[in-house]
Amino acid sequence: MGPFEPRSPAIVSLLPETKRRIDTAVARTQANGRAPSLIMAVVRDGAMVHFAGAGDEPDPDPDRQYRIGSISKTMTAVLLMQLRDEGRIGLDDPLERHLPGTPVGAVTLRQLLGHAAGLQREPEGDWWERSAGTDLDTLLRDVTADKLAYAPHRTYHYSNLAYGLLGGVVEQITGQPWATVLGSRLLEPLGLHRTTYHPTEPFARGYVVHPWHETLREEPRTDTGAMAPAGQLWSTTADLARWAAFLADPDPAVLAPATLTEMTAPVVISDLDSWTSGHGLGLELYRDGDRVYVGHGGSMPGYLAALAVHRPSRTAVVGYANAYGLRDASLGGLAQHLLTLVLDAEPEPPRPWRANAAPPPAEAADLTGRWWWMGREVQAAWRDGELVLSRIDQPAATPWRFTPEDTDRWRGRSGSNDGEILAVRRDPDGTARALDIATFVFTRDPDRLA
């Protein structure tokens, strides 16, 4: 069973009181927001552990499709990262390298992924979300140099157009349409069989609620063409839960876990006043107290979608509404609120300690124990094939984990020494005398210099 596959709901569940509070919040938001239907689901440890729905237009059903809008961008971003990991593109490649002749070709793929290129929000023409899209050649032909509103990294500026261009890069590199690449590289391997380019029954109709009459107007379901990588897709609650589980803990056969972690590092902070939100490589970042959630919101005419994931606890909330906007409410805000509710009410239990399967190799065994630098003590231990150094004076600090790179040479993989080199200094008899960590030299005796 892969880490992205839902496990039996009998293994993971929520307490009745937590479920009651979720159900109440969903019902209140649906009623106050005037949504024909509103759905929220909690995902934990790879399983959908609670499904809450309110409204009856249509009745809540985890297998019913809604439009996910800009959550499509998270999948486009993963396709780009797969191609990067295969060496077929570089994140700092200028767009010009892959789409020659583009007037905005100096911006990089990294800047486009993180909405830091300064590119305007929409392509030329009618409002693309409500109009049929054009093909890629037409989209590129209509992109002009004045689509750059700002210099790169001057400010955060959300751009749907950026993802239309990134979809074009996927097509150019693979020689296949974006939708075909998406299906073969993501939807099929992850079992997202109800995530589709066009709606497939059963699906919820999308509406705009009249502000005075409170009647429903059904919205068009357009094919957005070359802008599809920015917001075309349809999915179900069950499939979106599987995608959330993947973003929490990816299947290495689809995307390296380290690559997904790279996607969650901020490219730009979008809220400079309080630093509560930002954007990574295709993923939105939301800070709630000491926690950071990753995910994305989505909207298309008649639809809202939300995805928020807390990766350390493998917990997520996904949701839909089939109304274009909620009165006095935000679907994304509700998803983040429910995620915090679950994490506060039911924190992840401590993981059990397990003994190492084998003792450390000889070259690591004599590195374990106590070391000092400037009177500060660290303790080195062997854990799961790594040398782990913990600061005694700061027990809450992230330990320094090192993996072997060469004889008496180790590479830092966490904490403040991530990426740094630990070099072992030995006496003539081969005894480890000191640990040189990026020129900070630790010795066995607090009074001894190396």
XYZ file of C-alpha atoms in Angstrom:
450
model
C 0.000 0.000 0.000
C 1.486 3.356 -1.046
C 1.550 6.294 1.394
C -1.018 8.161 -0.711
C -3.589 5.363 -0.628
C -6.552 5.789 1.727
C -6.500 3.360 4.601
C -9.472 1.759 6.306
C -11.576 4.373 8.132
C -11.627 1.905 11.016
C -7.933 2.612 11.561
C -8.284 6.384 11.836
C -11.335 8.269 13.056
C -12.433 11.466 14.765
C -14.110 11.859 18.106
C -17.906 12.399 18.057
C -17.544 15.918 19.473
C -15.059 16.889 16.756
C -17.437 15.593 14.093
C -20.341 17.508 15.647
C -18.401 20.764 15.580
C -17.413 20.206 11.939
C -21.006 19.409 10.944
C -22.245 22.533 12.736
C -19.691 24.783 11.021
C -20.532 23.340 7.600
C -24.284 23.719 8.136
C -23.886 27.294 9.396
C -21.674 28.305 6.465
C -24.047 26.762 3.929
C -27.043 28.546 5.456
C -25.402 31.934 5.951
C -23.492 31.774 2.680
C -26.549 30.702 0.639
C -24.848 27.810 -1.124
C -27.084 25.270 -2.890
C -24.744 22.613 -1.507
C -21.563 22.713 0.546
C -19.249 19.807 1.332
C -16.221 19.433 3.589
C -14.149 16.335 4.271
C -11.316 15.647 6.703
C -8.384 13.506 5.600
C -6.026 11.965 8.122
C -3.163 9.548 7.637
C -4.273 8.817 4.078
C -7.952 8.184 4.859
C -11.080 10.306 4.557
C -12.189 10.202 8.197
C -15.209 12.503 8.051
C -17.541 13.762 5.325
C -19.881 16.656 6.104
C -22.455 18.122 3.754
C -25.268 20.646 3.869
C -27.860 21.696 1.294
C -29.768 19.557 -1.172
C -29.059 21.066 -4.591
C -27.705 18.404 -5.072
C -27.578 16.062 -2.089
C -24.049 15.654 -0.657
C -22.195 12.728 -2.211
C -18.422 12.077 -2.010
C -18.472 10.684 -5.570
C -20.181 13.699 -7.161
C -17.998 15.970 -9.256
C -17.540 19.694 -8.675
C -15.217 21.998 -10.543
C -11.912 22.473 -8.686
C -10.816 25.649 -10.490
C -7.330 26.789 -9.541
C -6.551 23.658 -7.559
C -5.715 22.471 -11.088
C -2.592 24.641 -10.746
C -1.193 22.358 -8.042
C -1.276 19.464 -10.506
C 0.301 21.535 -13.262
C 3.055 22.478 -10.830
C 3.733 18.829 -9.972
C 4.052 18.045 -13.702
C 6.694 20.777 -14.007
C 8.568 19.449 -10.980
C 8.548 15.932 -12.424
C 10.113 17.285 -15.618
C 12.663 19.201 -13.559
C 13.609 16.069 -11.622
C 14.078 14.249 -14.938
C 16.543 16.945 -16.051
C 14.345 18.127 -18.899
C 13.862 21.659 -17.568
C 15.401 23.922 -14.932
C 13.348 26.084 -12.617
C 15.516 29.071 -13.472
C 15.150 28.533 -17.203
C 13.747 31.636 -18.891
C 10.377 31.038 -20.481
C 11.968 31.952 -23.818
C 13.978 28.726 -23.749
C 10.837 26.610 -24.010
C 8.379 28.978 -25.697
C 10.599 30.959 -28.110
C 9.419 34.354 -29.241
C 7.240 35.030 -26.200
C 7.442 38.788 -25.428
C 7.578 38.008 -21.688
C 10.197 35.312 -22.202
C 12.750 36.714 -19.750
C 10.752 35.583 -16.724
C 11.693 32.192 -15.274
C 9.666 29.070 -14.638
C 10.276 29.482 -10.898
C 8.862 33.012 -10.962
C 5.806 31.869 -12.908
C 5.165 28.952 -10.546
C 5.342 31.252 -7.520
C 3.376 34.210 -8.957
C 6.512 36.310 -8.588
C 7.068 37.116 -12.280
C 5.036 40.327 -12.213
C 2.759 38.944 -14.922
C -0.799 40.274 -15.136
C -3.614 38.049 -13.992
C -5.530 37.233 -17.191
C -4.963 36.729 -20.925
C -6.420 39.062 -23.519
C -10.042 38.820 -24.628
C -13.272 38.117 -22.810
C -13.209 36.945 -19.236
C -11.640 33.545 -19.789
C -13.401 31.762 -16.926
C -16.813 32.300 -18.531
C -15.776 32.089 -22.158
C -14.515 29.260 -24.316
C -10.731 29.243 -24.397
C -8.391 29.499 -27.350
C -5.617 27.162 -28.439
C -2.026 27.596 -27.293
C -0.856 29.314 -30.490
C -3.572 31.963 -30.123
C -2.823 32.435 -26.438
C 0.873 32.969 -27.158
C 0.156 35.287 -30.096
C -1.910 37.565 -27.870
C 0.677 37.815 -25.077
C 2.363 41.199 -25.286
C 5.292 42.727 -23.422
C 2.980 45.020 -21.457
C 1.542 41.954 -19.724
C 4.440 42.420 -17.290
C 3.018 44.766 -14.691
C 6.014 44.554 -12.345
C 9.636 43.515 -12.379
C 10.106 39.920 -11.162
C 10.056 39.519 -7.376
C 8.982 43.154 -6.927
C 5.694 41.940 -5.470
C 3.348 38.980 -5.314
C 0.847 39.150 -8.173
C -1.419 36.167 -8.769
C -1.524 35.204 -12.439
C -3.775 32.717 -14.198
C -1.940 33.598 -17.395
C 1.298 32.307 -15.851
C -0.194 28.833 -15.599
C -1.504 28.916 -19.143
C 2.100 29.552 -20.202
C 3.418 26.825 -17.894
C 0.948 24.398 -19.435
C 2.413 25.391 -22.777
C 5.875 24.482 -21.472
C 4.584 21.031 -20.477
C 3.219 20.536 -23.979
C 6.404 21.773 -25.627
C 8.673 19.513 -23.554
C 6.560 16.350 -23.767
C 5.111 16.783 -27.250
C 1.664 15.916 -25.861
C -1.388 17.949 -24.789
C -1.393 19.018 -21.144
C -4.479 16.904 -20.394
C -2.838 13.777 -21.805
C 0.311 14.334 -19.765
C -1.763 14.971 -16.653
C -3.641 11.722 -17.103
C -0.598 9.519 -17.658
C 1.680 11.118 -15.073
C -0.730 11.924 -12.220
C -4.358 10.886 -12.533
C -3.763 7.272 -13.514
C -0.845 6.513 -11.152
C -2.692 8.034 -8.192
C -6.025 6.412 -8.987
C -7.814 9.732 -9.497
C -10.307 8.113 -11.859
C -13.066 10.653 -11.190
C -10.854 13.663 -11.875
C -11.534 14.675 -15.466
C -11.117 17.447 -18.016
C -14.870 17.648 -18.728
C -17.694 17.021 -16.226
C -18.829 13.408 -15.976
C -22.077 12.434 -14.306
C -22.904 12.580 -11.541
C -21.758 16.202 -11.210
C -23.149 19.217 -9.395
C -24.493 22.077 -11.486
C -22.926 25.408 -10.631
C -24.954 28.497 -9.820
C -24.934 32.182 -9.081
C -27.434 33.107 -6.365
C -29.442 36.230 -7.154
C -28.675 38.790 -4.425
C -32.320 39.880 -3.947
C -34.537 37.118 -5.293
C -32.403 34.234 -3.930
C -33.014 32.276 -7.115
C -30.398 30.185 -8.902
C -28.880 30.865 -12.301
C -26.964 27.958 -13.760
C -23.534 28.939 -15.041
C -21.836 27.752 -18.252
C -19.328 24.920 -18.115
C -16.702 26.129 -20.569
C -13.672 24.452 -22.053
C -10.893 26.908 -21.202
C -8.518 25.576 -23.863
C -4.934 26.722 -23.418
C -5.839 28.147 -19.998
C -6.934 24.701 -18.758
C -3.729 24.205 -16.703
C -4.885 27.153 -14.584
C -8.384 25.951 -13.699
C -10.194 23.485 -15.935
C -10.483 20.284 -13.924
C -13.422 18.523 -12.288
C -13.094 16.178 -9.340
C -14.939 14.532 -6.468
C -14.525 14.813 -2.728
C -13.046 11.303 -2.650
C -10.507 12.111 -5.381
C -9.578 15.479 -3.897
C -9.021 13.715 -0.576
C -6.579 11.378 -2.335
C -4.784 14.378 -3.848
C -4.581 15.984 -0.389
C -3.102 12.742 0.978
C -0.508 12.839 -1.808
C 0.441 16.423 -0.946
C 0.823 15.365 2.689
C 2.965 12.324 1.913
C 3.720 11.727 -1.774
C 4.204 8.393 -3.494
C 7.932 8.446 -4.388
C 7.129 6.674 -7.654
C 5.209 9.793 -8.717
C 7.198 12.599 -7.048
C 10.187 12.556 -4.736
C 9.179 13.611 -1.200
C 12.092 16.065 -1.120
C 10.740 17.700 -4.277
C 7.329 18.212 -2.710
C 9.006 19.696 0.350
C 10.854 22.044 -2.014
C 7.498 23.128 -3.436
C 6.360 24.236 0.027
C 9.253 26.645 0.586
C 8.165 30.276 0.051
C 8.975 31.841 -3.285
C 7.194 35.014 -2.204
C 5.284 36.260 0.835
C 1.907 37.561 -0.294
C 1.002 39.254 3.004
C 3.837 41.595 3.956
C 1.980 43.119 6.907
C 1.598 39.986 9.026
C 3.256 37.178 7.027
C 0.216 34.934 7.235
C 0.293 33.798 3.610
C 2.703 33.161 0.795
C 3.277 31.070 -2.289
C 5.677 28.256 -3.015
C 6.158 26.398 -6.286
C 2.508 25.989 -7.227
C 1.237 25.731 -3.651
C -0.319 28.418 -1.518
C 1.041 28.711 2.021
C -1.100 29.707 5.006
C 0.239 30.355 8.502
C -2.038 29.762 11.492
C -0.132 30.401 14.701
C 2.863 28.069 14.729
C 1.473 25.880 11.969
C 1.886 26.296 8.206
C -0.681 24.767 5.875
C -0.183 24.188 2.160
C -2.860 23.911 -0.484
C -4.873 26.062 -2.853
C -8.278 27.587 -3.393
C -10.336 27.283 -6.540
C -13.187 29.110 -8.214
C -14.938 28.958 -11.555
C -18.369 30.340 -12.478
C -20.788 28.506 -10.202
C -18.131 26.710 -8.136
C -15.761 27.075 -5.209
C -13.186 24.562 -4.021
C -10.734 24.443 -1.121
C -7.712 22.357 -0.173
C -5.623 22.812 2.987
C -2.990 20.342 4.186
C -0.899 20.126 7.345
C 1.973 17.975 6.161
C 3.643 17.148 9.524
C 0.470 15.454 10.815
C -0.767 14.139 7.420
C -4.052 15.928 8.053
C -6.074 17.855 5.467
C -9.459 19.387 4.743
C -11.009 19.564 1.270
C -14.304 21.073 0.240
C -16.664 22.347 -2.437
C -19.617 24.639 -2.918
C -21.655 24.997 -6.106
C -22.124 28.746 -5.812
C -19.906 31.507 -7.133
C -19.097 33.149 -3.827
C -20.492 32.748 -0.327
C -22.106 35.641 1.512
C -19.965 36.709 4.486
C -17.857 33.560 4.254
C -14.822 32.066 2.565
C -14.647 28.409 1.645
C -10.871 28.470 1.969
C -11.173 30.150 5.342
C -13.622 27.456 6.450
C -11.214 24.713 5.348
C -8.354 26.245 7.327
C -10.623 26.775 10.353
C -11.715 23.137 10.305
C -8.143 21.961 9.897
C -7.107 23.941 12.966
C -10.152 22.629 14.834
C -9.126 19.023 14.158
C -5.469 19.562 15.032
C -6.318 21.374 18.268
C -9.000 18.924 19.345
C -7.132 15.778 18.343
C -3.374 16.325 18.163
C -1.321 13.688 16.441
C -0.270 11.051 18.999
C 3.479 10.651 19.598
C 5.077 8.139 17.321
C 6.305 5.079 19.245
C 10.017 4.674 19.795
C 11.532 1.716 18.011
C 14.999 0.253 18.429
C 17.444 0.395 15.562
C 17.505 -2.811 13.576
C 21.313 -2.952 13.753
C 24.128 -1.164 15.599
C 25.951 1.684 13.822
C 28.918 0.856 11.607
C 32.335 1.160 13.206
C 33.101 4.506 11.533
C 29.970 5.972 13.120
C 29.971 4.197 16.481
C 32.896 6.180 17.896
C 31.203 9.450 16.897
C 28.279 8.892 19.248
C 28.216 10.413 22.709
C 28.968 13.896 24.029
C 30.813 16.713 22.261
C 31.474 20.344 23.238
C 32.079 23.662 21.498
C 32.538 26.894 23.470
C 31.116 25.184 26.535
C 27.997 24.122 24.675
C 27.208 20.431 24.694
C 25.721 18.318 21.938
C 24.912 14.639 22.078
C 25.452 12.483 19.013
C 23.277 9.401 18.505
C 22.718 6.869 15.721
C 19.169 6.740 14.359
C 17.882 5.127 11.160
C 21.192 5.275 9.349
C 21.954 8.879 10.297
C 24.165 10.598 12.840
C 21.857 12.838 14.888
C 23.261 15.667 17.015
C 20.995 17.293 19.610
C 21.812 20.437 21.558
C 21.565 19.836 25.279
C 21.014 23.544 26.064
C 18.186 23.793 23.486
C 16.262 20.505 23.633
C 13.393 21.907 21.529
C 15.709 22.884 18.658
C 15.628 20.807 15.479
C 18.368 18.150 15.707
C 21.176 18.149 13.166
C 20.901 15.000 11.074
C 23.906 13.925 9.011
C 24.219 11.233 6.354
C 27.538 9.698 5.257
C 29.015 11.162 2.079
C 32.588 9.851 2.109
C 35.160 8.562 4.589
C 34.816 10.756 7.693
C 32.704 13.198 5.736
C 29.002 13.697 6.469
C 26.360 15.982 4.939
C 23.840 17.895 7.086
C 20.176 17.167 6.329
C 18.233 19.186 8.905
C 18.258 22.130 11.258
C 20.722 25.008 11.110
C 23.403 22.724 9.613
C 21.269 21.538 6.712
C 23.623 21.259 3.730
C 26.781 21.787 5.773
C 29.702 19.346 6.055
C 30.751 17.481 9.177
C 34.386 16.376 8.906
C 35.851 13.981 11.443
C 39.332 14.738 12.794
C 41.144 11.670 14.104
C 44.218 11.032 16.214
C 47.069 8.943 14.746
C 45.583 5.843 16.343
C 42.303 6.444 14.498
C 40.296 7.709 17.476
C 37.817 10.456 16.650
C 39.291 13.605 18.199
C 36.962 16.334 16.935
C 33.978 17.051 14.739
C 34.453 20.000 12.408
C 30.966 21.226 11.452
C 31.354 24.112 9.011
C 34.452 25.352 10.960
C 32.731 24.945 14.360
C 34.976 22.349 16.019
C 33.480 20.104 18.700
C 35.761 18.123 21.035
C 35.240 15.403 23.633
C 36.584 17.604 26.440
C 34.899 20.980 27.087
C 38.306 22.400 28.130
C 40.189 21.116 25.083
C 40.774 22.902 21.812
C 41.022 20.857 18.646
